[in-house]
Short mmCIF file of C-alpha atoms in Angstrom, two decimals:
data_model
loop_
_atom_site.label_atom_id
_atom_site.label_comp_id
_atom_site.label_asym_id
_atom_site.label_seq_id
_atom_site.Cartn_x
_atom_site.Cartn_y
_atom_site.Cartn_z
CA MET Y 227 19.67 0.20 19.60
CA GLY Y 228 23.02 -0.72 21.23
CA ALA Y 229 24.38 -4.16 22.05
CA SER Y 230 23.50 -5.47 25.51
CA LEU Y 231 26.20 -4.68 28.03
CA PRO Y 232 27.15 -7.21 30.73
CA ASP Y 233 27.48 -6.47 34.46
CA CYS Y 234 25.96 -3.00 34.09
CA PRO Y 235 24.59 -1.50 37.34
CA GLN Y 236 21.36 0.28 37.47
CA THR Y 237 21.45 4.05 38.09
CA SER Y 238 21.59 4.67 41.90
CA ASN Y 239 21.20 7.81 44.01
CA LEU Y 240 23.16 6.57 46.98
CA LEU Y 241 24.93 9.45 48.80
CA PHE Y 242 28.52 9.56 49.88
CA ASP Y 243 29.65 7.40 52.77
CA PRO Y 244 31.31 9.79 55.28
CA SER Y 245 33.66 7.05 56.39
CA MET Y 246 35.45 7.25 53.09
CA ASN Y 247 38.34 9.74 52.71
CA SER Y 248 39.25 9.10 49.11
CA ALA Y 249 37.65 9.42 45.76
CA ARG Y 250 38.00 6.89 43.09
CA VAL Y 251 39.21 8.36 39.73
CA GLN Y 252 40.14 7.16 36.26
CA LEU Y 253 43.48 8.80 35.31
CA PHE Y 254 44.37 9.90 31.76
CA HIS Y 255 48.11 9.62 31.08
CA GLY Y 256 48.24 10.50 27.39
CA ALA Y 257 46.90 9.80 23.94
CA ASN Y 258 46.46 6.20 22.96
CA GLN Y 259 47.06 5.01 26.48
CA PRO Y 260 44.52 3.16 28.69
CA PHE Y 261 42.91 4.83 31.61
CA GLN Y 262 44.18 3.71 34.98
CA MET Y 263 42.15 3.63 38.25
CA GLY Y 264 43.52 5.67 41.10
CA THR Y 265 42.44 7.50 44.20
CA VAL Y 266 42.47 11.15 45.26
CA LEU Y 267 42.09 12.26 48.84
CA LEU Y 268 38.81 14.10 49.44
CA PRO Y 269 39.33 17.64 50.80
CA ASP Y 270 39.30 18.08 54.62
CA GLU Y 271 37.39 21.28 54.13
CA LEU Y 272 36.00 23.30 51.15
CA HIS Y 273 37.04 26.84 50.28
CA PRO Y 274 34.26 29.47 50.28
CA GLY Y 275 32.00 28.85 47.38
CA GLU Y 276 33.18 25.28 46.67
CA VAL Y 277 30.84 22.31 46.51
CA LEU Y 278 31.71 18.58 46.73
CA VAL Y 279 29.57 16.40 44.59
CA GLU Y 280 29.23 12.69 44.40
CA ILE Y 281 28.80 11.78 40.75
CA SER Y 282 25.76 9.57 39.96
CA LEU Y 283 26.26 9.27 36.20
CA ALA Y 284 28.73 10.66 33.68
CA THR Y 285 28.60 10.46 29.86
CA ILE Y 286 31.38 10.31 27.36
CA CYS Y 287 31.63 13.38 25.10
CA GLY Y 288 33.22 13.07 21.71
CA SER Y 289 35.65 15.75 22.69
CA ASP Y 290 37.12 13.40 25.33
CA LEU Y 291 37.35 10.73 22.54
CA HIS Y 292 39.46 13.21 20.46
CA THR Y 293 41.70 13.83 23.45
CA THR Y 294 42.37 10.13 23.94
CA GLU Y 295 43.24 9.90 20.25
CA GLY Y 296 45.67 12.83 20.35
CA ARG Y 297 43.44 15.30 18.43
CA ARG Y 298 43.19 17.58 21.48
CA SER Y 299 45.82 18.28 24.09
CA ALA Y 300 45.29 17.90 27.83
CA PRO Y 301 47.68 18.03 30.80
CA THR Y 302 48.66 14.63 32.20
CA PRO Y 303 47.84 13.06 34.44
CA CYS Y 304 44.33 14.39 34.72
CA VAL Y 305 40.80 13.27 35.22
CA LEU Y 306 38.75 13.80 31.92
CA GLY Y 307 35.00 14.15 31.69
CA HIS Y 308 32.67 17.11 32.01
CA GLU Y 309 29.04 15.77 31.33
CA ALA Y 310 27.50 14.43 34.60
CA VAL Y 311 24.81 14.54 37.17
CA GLY Y 312 25.44 14.09 40.93
CA HIS Y 313 24.38 14.69 44.47
CA VAL Y 314 25.84 17.34 46.72
CA VAL Y 315 27.90 15.78 49.61
CA SER Y 316 28.95 19.12 51.25
CA SER Y 317 28.78 22.69 50.41
CA ALA Y 318 30.53 25.98 51.16
CA ARG Y 319 28.09 27.98 49.15
CA ASP Y 320 24.82 29.67 50.09
CA GLY Y 321 21.72 28.09 48.47
CA ILE Y 322 23.43 24.78 47.77
CA ALA Y 323 22.76 21.98 50.33
CA SER Y 324 23.69 18.34 50.95
CA GLY Y 325 21.54 15.92 49.14
CA GLN Y 326 20.45 18.23 46.21
CA ARG Y 327 20.66 16.48 42.83
CA VAL Y 328 22.59 18.81 40.56
CA THR Y 329 24.35 19.41 37.31
CA TRP Y 330 26.66 22.33 36.53
CA THR Y 331 28.28 24.48 33.79
CA LEU Y 332 31.26 22.82 32.20
CA ALA Y 333 33.43 25.78 33.03
CA ASP Y 334 34.20 28.08 35.90
CA SER Y 335 34.42 31.77 35.28
CA CYS Y 336 35.44 34.76 37.37
CA GLY Y 337 32.36 36.93 36.74
CA GLN Y 338 34.45 40.13 36.63
CA CYS Y 339 36.45 40.32 33.53
CA ALA Y 340 35.28 41.85 30.12
CA PRO Y 341 34.01 38.53 28.65
CA CYS Y 342 32.11 37.80 31.77
CA THR Y 343 30.53 41.29 32.39
CA ARG Y 344 30.49 43.28 29.12
CA TRP Y 345 30.70 40.79 26.22
CA HIS Y 346 28.14 38.16 27.74
CA LEU Y 347 30.57 35.47 27.03
CA PRO Y 348 31.49 33.86 30.39
CA GLN Y 349 32.71 30.76 28.47
CA LYS Y 350 35.51 32.97 27.19
CA CYS Y 351 36.49 34.25 30.69
CA GLU Y 352 40.10 35.50 31.03
CA HIS Y 353 40.46 33.18 33.98
CA LEU Y 354 38.46 30.30 32.65
CA PHE Y 355 38.64 26.85 34.21
CA LYS Y 356 37.25 23.89 32.31
CA TYR Y 357 36.23 20.70 34.00
CA GLY Y 358 37.97 17.62 32.57
CA HIS Y 359 40.76 19.72 31.14
CA ALA Y 360 43.00 20.32 34.28
CA ALA Y 361 46.02 18.68 35.68
CA LEU Y 362 45.72 16.35 38.74
CA THR Y 363 47.89 18.88 40.58
CA ASP Y 364 45.44 21.78 39.97
CA GLY Y 365 43.42 22.44 43.11
CA SER Y 366 41.98 19.39 44.78
CA GLY Y 367 42.66 17.21 41.71
CA LEU Y 368 38.98 16.29 41.46
CA ASN Y 369 38.52 18.31 38.32
CA GLY Y 370 36.74 15.82 36.02
CA CYS Y 371 33.75 13.56 35.83
CA TYR Y 372 35.21 10.19 35.36
CA ALA Y 373 35.49 9.78 39.02
CA SER Y 374 33.38 9.15 42.05
CA HIS Y 375 33.47 12.77 43.23
CA ILE Y 376 34.27 16.22 41.86
CA VAL Y 377 34.93 19.53 43.64
CA LEU Y 378 33.04 22.42 41.91
CA ARG Y 379 34.65 25.84 42.12
CA PRO Y 380 33.09 29.18 43.23
CA GLY Y 381 32.41 30.53 39.75
CA THR Y 382 30.67 27.43 38.51
CA GLN Y 383 26.88 27.77 38.06
CA ILE Y 384 25.15 24.79 39.73
CA MET Y 385 21.63 23.95 38.89
CA THR Y 386 19.17 21.37 40.38
CA VAL Y 387 17.96 18.69 38.13
CA PRO Y 388 14.22 18.12 37.93
CA GLU Y 389 13.19 15.17 40.03
CA ALA Y 390 11.36 13.38 37.25
CA LEU Y 391 14.33 13.73 34.75
CA PRO Y 392 16.45 10.57 34.65
CA ASP Y 393 20.23 10.84 35.10
CA ALA Y 394 20.88 9.41 31.65
CA ILE Y 395 18.87 12.19 29.99
CA ALA Y 396 20.14 15.03 32.11
CA ALA Y 397 23.85 14.29 32.08
CA PRO Y 398 24.63 15.32 28.46
CA ALA Y 399 22.74 18.60 28.92
CA ASN Y 400 25.68 20.55 30.33
CA CYS Y 401 27.58 20.17 27.04
CA ALA Y 402 25.73 19.20 23.84
CA LEU Y 403 22.28 20.47 24.65
CA ALA Y 404 23.39 23.78 26.28
CA THR Y 405 25.64 24.44 23.24
CA ILE Y 406 22.73 23.85 20.89
CA VAL Y 407 20.46 26.27 22.93
CA ASN Y 408 23.28 28.85 22.52
CA ALA Y 409 23.80 28.17 18.84
CA LEU Y 410 20.01 28.62 18.05
CA GLU Y 411 19.24 31.42 20.45
CA THR Y 412 18.93 33.89 17.64
CA LEU Y 413 16.94 32.82 14.61
CA PRO Y 414 16.37 34.69 11.37
CA ASP Y 415 13.04 36.33 10.83
CA PRO Y 416 11.16 34.57 9.34
CA CYS Y 417 12.41 31.08 10.11
CA GLY Y 418 10.11 28.51 8.85
CA ARG Y 419 12.57 26.07 7.37
CA ALA Y 420 16.03 24.92 8.57
CA LEU Y 421 18.80 22.54 7.57
CA VAL Y 422 20.92 20.77 10.33
CA GLN Y 423 24.21 19.35 9.02
CA GLY Y 424 24.99 16.39 11.16
CA GLY Y 425 22.81 13.72 12.82
CA GLY Y 426 24.87 13.05 15.94
CA LEU Y 427 23.72 14.15 19.37
CA LEU Y 428 24.14 17.86 18.55
CA GLY Y 429 22.07 17.42 15.46
CA ILE Y 430 19.38 15.37 17.22
CA TYR Y 431 19.14 18.07 19.90
CA ALA Y 432 19.01 20.74 17.26
CA CYS Y 433 16.15 19.15 15.39
CA ALA Y 434 14.15 18.83 18.66
CA TRP Y 435 14.98 22.43 19.75
CA LEU Y 436 14.13 23.98 16.42
CA ARG Y 437 10.82 22.26 16.30
CA HIS Y 438 10.25 23.43 19.99
CA ARG Y 439 11.03 26.97 18.76
CA GLY Y 440 8.29 26.71 16.10
CA VAL Y 441 10.34 26.08 12.99
CA ARG Y 442 7.92 24.10 10.70
CA GLU Y 443 10.41 22.01 8.71
CA VAL Y 444 13.82 20.96 9.99
CA PHE Y 445 15.82 18.98 7.44
CA CYS Y 446 18.90 16.97 8.53
CA THR Y 447 21.69 15.52 6.60
CA ASP Y 448 24.21 12.79 7.71
CA LEU Y 449 26.33 9.94 6.17
CA SER Y 450 24.77 7.43 8.45
CA PRO Y 451 21.32 6.01 7.70
CA GLN Y 452 20.95 4.77 11.18
CA ARG Y 453 21.54 8.33 12.60
CA LEU Y 454 18.97 9.68 10.15
CA THR Y 455 16.40 7.21 11.35
CA LEU Y 456 16.86 8.55 14.91
CA VAL Y 457 16.71 12.01 13.74
CA ALA Y 458 13.14 11.49 12.49
CA GLU Y 459 12.06 10.46 15.99
CA PHE Y 460 13.02 13.97 17.18
CA GLY Y 461 11.22 16.06 14.57
CA GLY Y 462 13.88 16.12 11.92
CA ILE Y 463 13.24 15.33 8.24
CA PRO Y 464 16.01 13.04 7.18
CA LEU Y 465 17.87 13.79 3.96
CA ALA Y 466 20.08 11.06 2.47
CA HIS Y 467 23.69 11.93 1.70
CA GLY Y 468 23.87 13.62 -1.68
CA THR Y 469 20.31 14.81 -1.62
CA THR Y 470 19.89 18.48 -2.47
CA PRO Y 471 18.02 20.27 0.40
CA PRO Y 472 15.28 22.81 -0.36
CA THR Y 473 16.02 26.55 0.25
CA VAL Y 474 16.12 27.32 3.97
CA ASP Y 475 16.21 30.28 6.37
CA LEU Y 476 18.83 28.86 8.62
CA VAL Y 477 21.65 26.31 8.34
CA LEU Y 478 23.41 24.79 11.45
CA GLU Y 479 26.66 22.94 11.06
CA VAL Y 480 27.37 20.30 13.70
CA THR Y 481 29.44 17.87 11.63
CA GLY Y 482 32.93 19.04 12.54
CA SER Y 483 33.80 18.98 8.85
CA SER Y 484 34.30 22.00 6.74
CA ALA Y 485 33.46 19.92 3.60
CA VAL Y 486 29.79 20.67 4.22
CA ILE Y 487 30.10 24.46 4.03
CA PRO Y 488 29.47 24.93 0.26
CA ASP Y 489 26.24 22.88 0.53
CA GLY Y 490 25.22 25.05 3.42
CA ILE Y 491 25.84 28.24 1.57
CA LYS Y 492 23.97 27.02 -1.47
CA ALA Y 493 20.93 26.07 0.60
CA LEU Y 494 20.53 29.44 2.30
CA ARG Y 495 18.05 31.99 1.08
CA PRO Y 496 19.25 35.61 0.75
CA GLY Y 497 19.48 37.04 4.18
CA GLY Y 498 19.74 33.60 5.80
CA HIS Y 499 21.79 32.68 8.84
CA TYR Y 500 24.60 30.08 8.93
CA VAL Y 501 25.69 28.90 12.40
CA TRP Y 502 28.93 26.98 12.85
CA ALA Y 503 29.00 24.89 16.12
CA GLY Y 504 30.94 21.69 15.25
CA MET Y 505 34.22 22.81 13.62
CA VAL Y 506 36.27 23.18 16.71
CA HIS Y 507 39.46 21.51 15.37
CA PRO Y 508 42.55 23.11 13.72
CA GLU Y 509 42.18 20.98 10.59
CA THR Y 510 38.81 22.44 9.55
CA LYS Y 511 40.07 24.99 7.03
CA ILE Y 512 37.36 26.66 5.05
CA ASP Y 513 37.49 27.29 1.32
CA LEU Y 514 34.98 30.10 1.00
CA THR Y 515 34.94 33.29 -1.00
CA GLY Y 516 33.61 36.54 0.32
CA GLU Y 517 31.35 36.89 -2.69
CA ALA Y 518 29.46 33.71 -1.71
CA VAL Y 519 28.50 35.39 1.46
CA LEU Y 520 28.07 39.03 0.49
CA ARG Y 521 25.89 38.54 -2.54
CA LYS Y 522 23.39 36.52 -0.51
CA CYS Y 523 23.67 39.04 2.43
CA LEU Y 524 24.29 35.97 4.71
CA THR Y 525 24.91 36.19 8.48
CA LEU Y 526 27.60 33.84 9.69
CA ARG Y 527 27.94 33.01 13.51
CA GLY Y 528 30.37 30.82 15.22
CA VAL Y 529 29.37 29.23 18.61
CA HIS Y 530 31.56 27.59 21.29
CA ASN Y 531 30.15 26.38 24.55
CA TYR Y 532 27.53 28.39 26.29
CA ALA Y 533 26.46 30.72 29.14
CA PRO Y 534 24.63 29.42 32.32
CA HIS Y 535 21.15 30.57 31.15
CA HIS Y 536 21.56 28.22 28.04
CA LEU Y 537 21.99 25.27 30.40
CA ALA Y 538 19.00 26.33 32.39
CA ALA Y 539 16.77 26.58 29.29
CA GLY Y 540 18.06 23.07 28.20
CA LEU Y 541 17.03 21.52 31.48
CA ASP Y 542 13.62 23.15 31.31
CA PHE Y 543 13.28 21.70 27.74
CA LEU Y 544 14.17 18.31 28.84
CA ALA Y 545 11.71 18.39 31.80
CA GLU Y 546 8.96 19.46 29.49
CA ASN Y 547 9.64 16.96 26.72
CA HIS Y 548 11.35 13.85 28.12
CA THR Y 549 8.15 11.84 28.10
CA ARG Y 550 7.19 13.02 24.61
CA LEU Y 551 10.48 12.45 22.84
CA PRO Y 552 12.64 9.22 23.15
CA PHE Y 553 15.77 10.74 24.71
CA GLU Y 554 16.23 7.46 26.46
CA LYS Y 555 17.40 5.93 23.17
CA LEU Y 556 20.42 8.26 23.07
CA THR Y 557 22.40 6.99 26.02
CA SER Y 558 23.78 3.38 26.71
CA PRO Y 559 23.04 1.36 29.84
CA PRO Y 560 25.59 2.45 32.45
CA LEU Y 561 29.02 0.83 32.59
CA ARG Y 562 30.96 0.98 35.83
CA LEU Y 563 33.77 3.56 36.33
CA GLU Y 564 36.25 0.57 36.23
CA GLN Y 565 34.92 -0.06 32.69
CA LEU Y 566 35.85 3.28 31.34
CA ASN Y 567 38.31 1.86 28.70
CA GLU Y 568 35.48 -0.33 27.40
CA GLY Y 569 33.23 2.67 27.40
CA PHE Y 570 35.55 4.44 25.11
CA GLU Y 571 35.64 1.46 22.78
CA LEU Y 572 31.86 1.44 22.79
CA THR Y 573 31.91 5.20 22.01
CA ARG Y 574 34.21 4.52 19.03
CA SER Y 575 31.65 1.94 17.70
CA ARG Y 576 28.97 4.64 17.44
CA GLN Y 577 26.26 2.34 18.73
CA TRP Y 578 25.06 5.02 21.01
CA GLN Y 579 25.06 8.86 20.97
CA ARG Y 580 26.38 8.75 24.53
CA VAL Y 581 27.95 6.02 26.72
CA ALA Y 582 27.08 6.31 30.40
CA ILE Y 583 29.57 5.69 33.20
CA GLN Y 584 28.29 5.13 36.72
CA PRO Y 585 30.87 5.20 39.56
#
């Protein structure tokens, strides 16, 4: 699928060398500026509940691309990146031991506020901390995944990665896949036919997950013929741009564009569900009448991020299906951490759904 990449290392599971006292990091200094390599001291000791992880493989999420282009704000300098798999170096948490291969939720939550306890929305915690979105001066400074190490905080849910699951397939699970599991947790009854708007990684995961959930026909629209070809390999039925979809029970928006909303409303049956999971940018203003929703008795749902059980379900899904579905086609061969700037250029080329970075 993608172009060959020179000097790309193979994925390795080597553990941390205890003689090292610094982590290597790629520092983000602001929009439209190149990343710069730096070092951050490893903590002498961990606070209760913290876990030090050596990153085996990270993947570049589209949200980080938006940050580097100035479409999202971030404190500077900082270490971006939130999709990764790694090995535990040291742990100050019961149940987590050195050597375990793990991934983790992209945010840390307190577990005590109303969103965490009563509303079942830990991703909206009143004290939320998001990896890849924190200043270098916050805590240890090892707050993002474009680095050799990361310090996971006490309120972060850490999960072991199934042994047979390759790093490149597991790494994007803690963002894109877990979000899709959340978005499609509640389906209308009946739900025999669905439309996915967008054939990027979210859309590909959605097609595979809906088929896994028993939806008979999953249509997918996208402007890119190449993306639609890949969609078909994950159970989706490609619809060329401009093709009118059949009437469906469920529509999922993962394009990030509000321009698709009228088509989604039109495609839904009376009583259908419309889930929005891609329009997380302020420029996505919606031109929609209440009548269009009310007369068809539609249910609208907005989804942002996920709760820990969604990530757990996503990992189980990958473990069960990674030999049946070609997930390996979604991620590039790994680039070195020092090649992160080239990795972002490769991400912009859209040759791959995810570009892999190996420290």
